[in-house]
mmCIF file of C-alpha atoms in Angstrom:
data_model
loop_
_atom_site.group_PDB
_atom_site.id
_atom_site.type_symbol
_atom_site.label_atom_id
_atom_site.label_comp_id
_atom_site.label_asym_id
_atom_site.label_seq_id
_atom_site.Cartn_x
_atom_site.Cartn_y
_atom_site.Cartn_z
ATOM 1 C CA UNK V 1 -37.940 -22.379 56.219
ATOM 2 C CA UNK V 2 -40.438 -24.336 54.144
ATOM 3 C CA UNK V 3 -40.912 -23.294 50.564
ATOM 4 C CA UNK V 4 -39.852 -23.653 46.984
ATOM 5 C CA UNK V 5 -36.221 -23.512 45.896
ATOM 6 C CA UNK V 6 -35.273 -22.826 42.291
ATOM 7 C CA UNK V 7 -31.794 -23.132 40.817
ATOM 8 C CA UNK V 8 -29.934 -21.541 39.241
ATOM 9 C CA UNK V 9 -31.007 -17.988 40.081
ATOM 10 C CA UNK V 10 -29.878 -16.831 36.666
ATOM 11 C CA UNK V 11 -28.097 -18.299 33.667
ATOM 12 C CA UNK V 12 -26.763 -17.184 30.301
ATOM 13 C CA UNK V 13 -26.790 -19.993 27.782
ATOM 14 C CA UNK V 14 -25.683 -20.428 24.196
ATOM 15 C CA UNK V 15 -28.375 -21.386 21.706
ATOM 16 C CA UNK V 16 -28.493 -25.104 21.023
ATOM 17 C CA UNK V 17 -27.329 -26.081 24.503
ATOM 18 C CA UNK V 18 -29.296 -28.304 26.834
ATOM 19 C CA UNK V 19 -30.371 -26.824 30.171
ATOM 20 C CA UNK V 20 -32.242 -28.136 33.191
ATOM 21 C CA UNK V 21 -33.890 -25.778 35.653
ATOM 22 C CA UNK V 22 -34.301 -27.268 39.082
ATOM 23 C CA UNK V 23 -37.247 -26.899 41.431
ATOM 24 C CA UNK V 24 -37.590 -28.442 44.874
ATOM 25 C CA UNK V 25 -40.335 -28.002 47.436
ATOM 26 C CA UNK V 26 -40.418 -29.234 51.007
ATOM 27 C CA UNK V 27 -44.107 -28.691 51.717
ATOM 28 C CA UNK V 28 -45.139 -32.164 50.504
ATOM 29 C CA UNK V 29 -47.419 -30.529 47.949
ATOM 30 C CA UNK V 30 -48.904 -32.899 45.429
ATOM 31 C CA UNK V 31 -49.131 -30.496 42.484
ATOM 32 C CA UNK V 32 -46.280 -28.570 40.850
ATOM 33 C CA UNK V 33 -46.092 -26.180 37.913
ATOM 34 C CA UNK V 34 -43.692 -24.366 35.615
ATOM 35 C CA UNK V 35 -44.484 -20.920 34.219
ATOM 36 C CA UNK V 36 -42.594 -18.461 32.079
ATOM 37 C CA UNK V 37 -42.997 -14.724 32.541
ATOM 38 C CA UNK V 38 -42.505 -12.399 29.608
ATOM 39 C CA UNK V 39 -43.022 -8.659 29.464
ATOM 40 C CA UNK V 40 -46.533 -7.795 28.341
ATOM 41 C CA UNK V 41 -47.682 -11.418 28.420
ATOM 42 C CA UNK V 42 -47.939 -12.152 32.130
ATOM 43 C CA UNK V 43 -47.275 -15.709 33.245
ATOM 44 C CA UNK V 44 -47.979 -18.661 30.985
ATOM 45 C CA UNK V 45 -48.130 -22.276 32.081
ATOM 46 C CA UNK V 46 -45.542 -24.551 30.451
ATOM 47 C CA UNK V 47 -46.112 -27.925 32.154
ATOM 48 C CA UNK V 48 -47.701 -29.158 35.332
ATOM 49 C CA UNK V 49 -47.889 -32.261 37.491
ATOM 50 C CA UNK V 50 -50.877 -33.090 39.662
ATOM 51 C CA UNK V 51 -49.034 -35.825 41.534
ATOM 52 C CA UNK V 52 -45.746 -37.690 41.473
ATOM 53 C CA UNK V 53 -45.459 -39.833 38.363
ATOM 54 C CA UNK V 54 -47.814 -37.741 36.231
ATOM 55 C CA UNK V 55 -47.287 -34.654 34.066
ATOM 56 C CA UNK V 56 -49.390 -32.574 31.701
ATOM 57 C CA UNK V 57 -48.959 -29.898 29.074
ATOM 58 C CA UNK V 58 -49.807 -26.295 29.713
ATOM 59 C CA UNK V 59 -50.331 -23.386 27.359
ATOM 60 C CA UNK V 60 -46.767 -23.201 25.935
ATOM 61 C CA UNK V 61 -45.143 -26.670 26.228
ATOM 62 C CA UNK V 62 -43.156 -26.797 22.976
ATOM 63 C CA UNK V 63 -39.399 -27.013 23.470
ATOM 64 C CA UNK V 64 -39.707 -28.016 27.130
ATOM 65 C CA UNK V 65 -39.959 -31.297 28.987
ATOM 66 C CA UNK V 66 -40.555 -32.172 32.636
ATOM 67 C CA UNK V 67 -40.406 -35.188 34.894
ATOM 68 C CA UNK V 68 -41.847 -35.903 38.336
ATOM 69 C CA UNK V 69 -40.012 -38.865 39.788
ATOM 70 C CA UNK V 70 -40.894 -37.908 43.366
ATOM 71 C CA UNK V 71 -43.080 -35.452 45.280
ATOM 72 C CA UNK V 72 -40.394 -32.878 45.990
ATOM 73 C CA UNK V 73 -38.657 -32.324 42.644
ATOM 74 C CA UNK V 74 -39.953 -31.055 39.322
ATOM 75 C CA UNK V 75 -37.110 -30.255 36.884
ATOM 76 C CA UNK V 76 -37.736 -28.414 33.612
ATOM 77 C CA UNK V 77 -35.484 -29.260 30.662
ATOM 78 C CA UNK V 78 -34.789 -27.282 27.514
ATOM 79 C CA UNK V 79 -33.388 -29.900 25.142
ATOM 80 C CA UNK V 80 -31.955 -27.401 22.647
ATOM 81 C CA UNK V 81 -32.302 -23.805 23.794
ATOM 82 C CA UNK V 82 -33.448 -21.093 21.384
ATOM 83 C CA UNK V 83 -33.392 -17.302 21.897
ATOM 84 C CA UNK V 84 -37.203 -17.149 22.175
ATOM 85 C CA UNK V 85 -36.881 -19.135 25.397
ATOM 86 C CA UNK V 86 -35.199 -16.168 27.043
ATOM 87 C CA UNK V 87 -37.507 -15.494 29.968
ATOM 88 C CA UNK V 88 -37.993 -15.652 33.709
ATOM 89 C CA UNK V 89 -39.099 -19.114 34.764
ATOM 90 C CA UNK V 90 -41.171 -19.688 37.879
ATOM 91 C CA UNK V 91 -41.877 -22.947 39.605
ATOM 92 C CA UNK V 92 -44.985 -23.215 41.778
ATOM 93 C CA UNK V 93 -46.674 -25.817 43.929
ATOM 94 C CA UNK V 94 -50.037 -26.384 45.557
ATOM 95 C CA UNK V 95 -51.257 -28.841 48.136
ATOM 96 C CA UNK V 96 -53.631 -30.316 45.615
ATOM 97 C CA UNK V 97 -54.688 -29.365 42.112
ATOM 98 C CA UNK V 98 -57.512 -27.082 43.275
ATOM 99 C CA UNK V 99 -55.606 -25.244 45.995
ATOM 100 C CA UNK V 100 -53.763 -21.894 45.751
ATOM 101 C CA UNK V 101 -50.360 -22.014 44.131
ATOM 102 C CA UNK V 102 -47.192 -20.808 45.839
ATOM 103 C CA UNK V 103 -44.241 -19.594 43.798
ATOM 104 C CA UNK V 104 -40.475 -19.793 43.922
ATOM 105 C CA UNK V 105 -38.234 -16.780 43.330
ATOM 106 C CA UNK V 106 -37.626 -17.592 39.674
ATOM 107 C CA UNK V 107 -34.765 -18.356 37.306
ATOM 108 C CA UNK V 108 -33.695 -15.674 34.847
ATOM 109 C CA UNK V 109 -32.575 -17.380 31.667
ATOM 110 C CA UNK V 110 -30.959 -15.641 28.700
ATOM 111 C CA UNK V 111 -30.336 -17.574 25.489
ATOM 112 C CA UNK V 112 -27.788 -16.000 23.158
ATOM 113 C CA UNK J 1 -58.389 -10.396 23.259
ATOM 114 C CA UNK J 2 -56.788 -11.413 26.533
ATOM 115 C CA UNK J 3 -58.575 -13.877 28.770
ATOM 116 C CA UNK J 4 -57.773 -11.860 31.875
ATOM 117 C CA UNK J 5 -57.443 -8.105 31.535
ATOM 118 C CA UNK J 6 -55.962 -5.547 33.870
ATOM 119 C CA UNK J 7 -54.976 -1.928 33.526
ATOM 120 C CA UNK J 8 -51.224 -1.554 33.276
ATOM 121 C CA UNK J 9 -50.539 1.173 35.777
ATOM 122 C CA UNK J 10 -51.992 2.799 38.902
ATOM 123 C CA UNK J 11 -50.542 5.637 40.947
ATOM 124 C CA UNK J 12 -51.832 6.606 44.402
ATOM 125 C CA UNK J 13 -50.704 8.751 47.280
ATOM 126 C CA UNK J 14 -49.557 7.167 50.507
ATOM 127 C CA UNK J 15 -52.466 6.720 52.897
ATOM 128 C CA UNK J 16 -55.099 6.648 50.155
ATOM 129 C CA UNK J 17 -56.961 3.534 49.074
ATOM 130 C CA UNK J 18 -55.911 1.686 45.931
ATOM 131 C CA UNK J 19 -58.353 -0.211 43.753
ATOM 132 C CA UNK J 20 -56.973 -2.602 41.171
ATOM 133 C CA UNK J 21 -59.470 -4.018 38.686
ATOM 134 C CA UNK J 22 -59.544 -7.186 36.637
ATOM 135 C CA UNK J 23 -61.949 -8.739 34.156
ATOM 136 C CA UNK J 24 -61.945 -12.424 33.308
ATOM 137 C CA UNK J 25 -63.758 -14.613 30.812
ATOM 138 C CA UNK J 26 -64.255 -18.105 32.212
ATOM 139 C CA UNK J 27 -67.567 -18.318 34.064
ATOM 140 C CA UNK J 28 -66.594 -21.755 35.362
ATOM 141 C CA UNK J 29 -63.575 -20.424 37.245
ATOM 142 C CA UNK J 30 -63.614 -21.873 40.747
ATOM 143 C CA UNK J 31 -61.118 -19.560 42.372
ATOM 144 C CA UNK J 32 -59.835 -16.094 41.533
ATOM 145 C CA UNK J 33 -56.521 -14.956 42.896
ATOM 146 C CA UNK J 34 -54.475 -11.866 43.574
ATOM 147 C CA UNK J 35 -50.684 -12.129 43.576
ATOM 148 C CA UNK J 36 -48.079 -9.473 44.352
ATOM 149 C CA UNK J 37 -44.676 -9.326 42.681
ATOM 150 C CA UNK J 38 -41.934 -7.070 43.950
ATOM 151 C CA UNK J 39 -38.949 -6.246 41.706
ATOM 152 C CA UNK J 40 -36.698 -9.241 41.115
ATOM 153 C CA UNK J 41 -38.865 -11.536 43.224
ATOM 154 C CA UNK J 42 -41.386 -14.284 42.713
ATOM 155 C CA UNK J 43 -45.138 -14.034 43.039
ATOM 156 C CA UNK J 44 -46.554 -13.811 46.537
ATOM 157 C CA UNK J 45 -50.110 -15.041 47.044
ATOM 158 C CA UNK J 46 -52.043 -12.168 48.595
ATOM 159 C CA UNK J 47 -55.563 -13.472 48.731
ATOM 160 C CA UNK J 48 -58.097 -15.478 46.796
ATOM 161 C CA UNK J 49 -61.849 -15.748 46.582
ATOM 162 C CA UNK J 50 -64.080 -18.685 45.855
ATOM 163 C CA UNK J 51 -66.502 -18.095 43.033
ATOM 164 C CA UNK J 52 -69.598 -18.404 45.231
ATOM 165 C CA UNK J 53 -68.495 -15.436 47.349
ATOM 166 C CA UNK J 54 -69.088 -11.754 46.650
ATOM 167 C CA UNK J 55 -66.548 -10.288 49.021
ATOM 168 C CA UNK J 56 -63.587 -11.281 51.123
ATOM 169 C CA UNK J 57 -61.744 -9.056 53.568
ATOM 170 C CA UNK J 58 -58.310 -9.729 55.029
ATOM 171 C CA UNK J 59 -56.834 -6.888 57.069
ATOM 172 C CA UNK J 60 -56.141 -4.046 54.612
ATOM 173 C CA UNK J 61 -57.220 -6.085 51.593
ATOM 174 C CA UNK J 62 -60.774 -6.337 50.286
ATOM 175 C CA UNK J 63 -61.660 -8.459 47.279
ATOM 176 C CA UNK J 64 -64.937 -7.876 45.461
ATOM 177 C CA UNK J 65 -66.298 -10.308 42.902
ATOM 178 C CA UNK J 66 -69.084 -9.518 40.439
ATOM 179 C CA UNK J 67 -69.775 -12.815 38.689
ATOM 180 C CA UNK J 68 -72.405 -11.350 36.396
ATOM 181 C CA UNK J 69 -69.909 -8.905 34.916
ATOM 182 C CA UNK J 70 -66.887 -11.224 35.463
ATOM 183 C CA UNK J 71 -65.188 -8.411 37.323
ATOM 184 C CA UNK J 72 -62.774 -8.764 40.215
ATOM 185 C CA UNK J 73 -61.231 -5.964 42.237
ATOM 186 C CA UNK J 74 -58.622 -5.652 44.947
ATOM 187 C CA UNK J 75 -58.842 -2.725 47.342
ATOM 188 C CA UNK J 76 -55.839 -1.885 49.494
ATOM 189 C CA UNK J 77 -56.717 0.423 52.366
ATOM 190 C CA UNK J 78 -54.190 2.923 53.728
ATOM 191 C CA UNK J 79 -51.734 2.209 50.921
ATOM 192 C CA UNK J 80 -48.086 2.278 51.974
ATOM 193 C CA UNK J 81 -44.851 2.625 49.983
ATOM 194 C CA UNK J 82 -44.215 -1.044 50.667
ATOM 195 C CA UNK J 83 -47.294 -1.854 48.620
ATOM 196 C CA UNK J 84 -45.548 -0.642 45.465
ATOM 197 C CA UNK J 85 -45.343 -3.714 43.241
ATOM 198 C CA UNK J 86 -46.998 -5.433 40.304
ATOM 199 C CA UNK J 87 -50.319 -7.058 41.129
ATOM 200 C CA UNK J 88 -51.554 -10.013 39.101
ATOM 201 C CA UNK J 89 -55.097 -11.261 38.861
ATOM 202 C CA UNK J 90 -55.494 -14.954 37.953
ATOM 203 C CA UNK J 91 -58.405 -17.268 37.261
ATOM 204 C CA UNK J 92 -58.508 -21.043 37.459
ATOM 205 C CA UNK J 93 -59.900 -22.011 34.071
ATOM 206 C CA UNK J 94 -62.460 -24.738 34.018
ATOM 207 C CA UNK J 95 -62.334 -24.884 37.780
ATOM 208 C CA UNK J 96 -59.046 -26.749 37.660
ATOM 209 C CA UNK J 97 -55.483 -25.912 38.537
ATOM 210 C CA UNK J 98 -54.392 -24.243 35.324
ATOM 211 C CA UNK J 99 -54.174 -20.586 36.187
ATOM 212 C CA UNK J 100 -54.547 -17.874 33.593
ATOM 213 C CA UNK J 101 -52.857 -14.653 34.619
ATOM 214 C CA UNK J 102 -53.494 -11.090 33.627
ATOM 215 C CA UNK J 103 -50.566 -9.001 32.440
ATOM 216 C CA UNK J 104 -50.300 -7.285 35.823
ATOM 217 C CA UNK J 105 -50.980 -3.800 37.201
ATOM 218 C CA UNK J 106 -48.005 -1.821 38.407
ATOM 219 C CA UNK J 107 -48.929 0.085 41.554
ATOM 220 C CA UNK J 108 -46.825 3.114 42.391
ATOM 221 C CA UNK J 109 -47.294 4.712 45.804
ATOM 222 C CA UNK J 110 -46.171 8.314 46.021
ATOM 223 C CA UNK J 111 -45.367 10.232 49.188
#
């Protein structure tokens, strides 16, 4: 079934550790996105990529990095995790940058 | 204040209509979206409306857009228990692909 796959589903991580959240889509969408969802704040855009080889900063990029080596994969890396990065992380994709975005099932990340 | 505002909670009886409201700020938004999130799941795109439209209907869902007041609503006809979820309104700021989400409206459908 076509869609977006995120891994892991959930993770508990010690502060200071490095962590990469994986996102893969098989819809050949050009644009991909990472959001974090926090209670009372809705979803906020962390980073995005309009096409393979390009990335851009969203609303809350600090402490996160992304890469887009190919169309299908868009990993999100926390170089040195901090407790304030405890959140639910959603990856999304869209056919092009002005098309509706489709979401994965999320990764629940707890930083202790 | 928030860029996109929604009421936090709505309770309706099964079979009634639900109306979820949203106000946004960016008059240059190209698209406005409604997403549904069930517990423990991701966001499911329900419907969207282009900014030059006033209304869009899709089966039980009706979206109304008042550009003058920057007000968007989602009406769910014949609401069912399976419609219980959190509903997010989102605008595409500057007409681009960076979505700004509201904080979500939790819809509870009672028997």
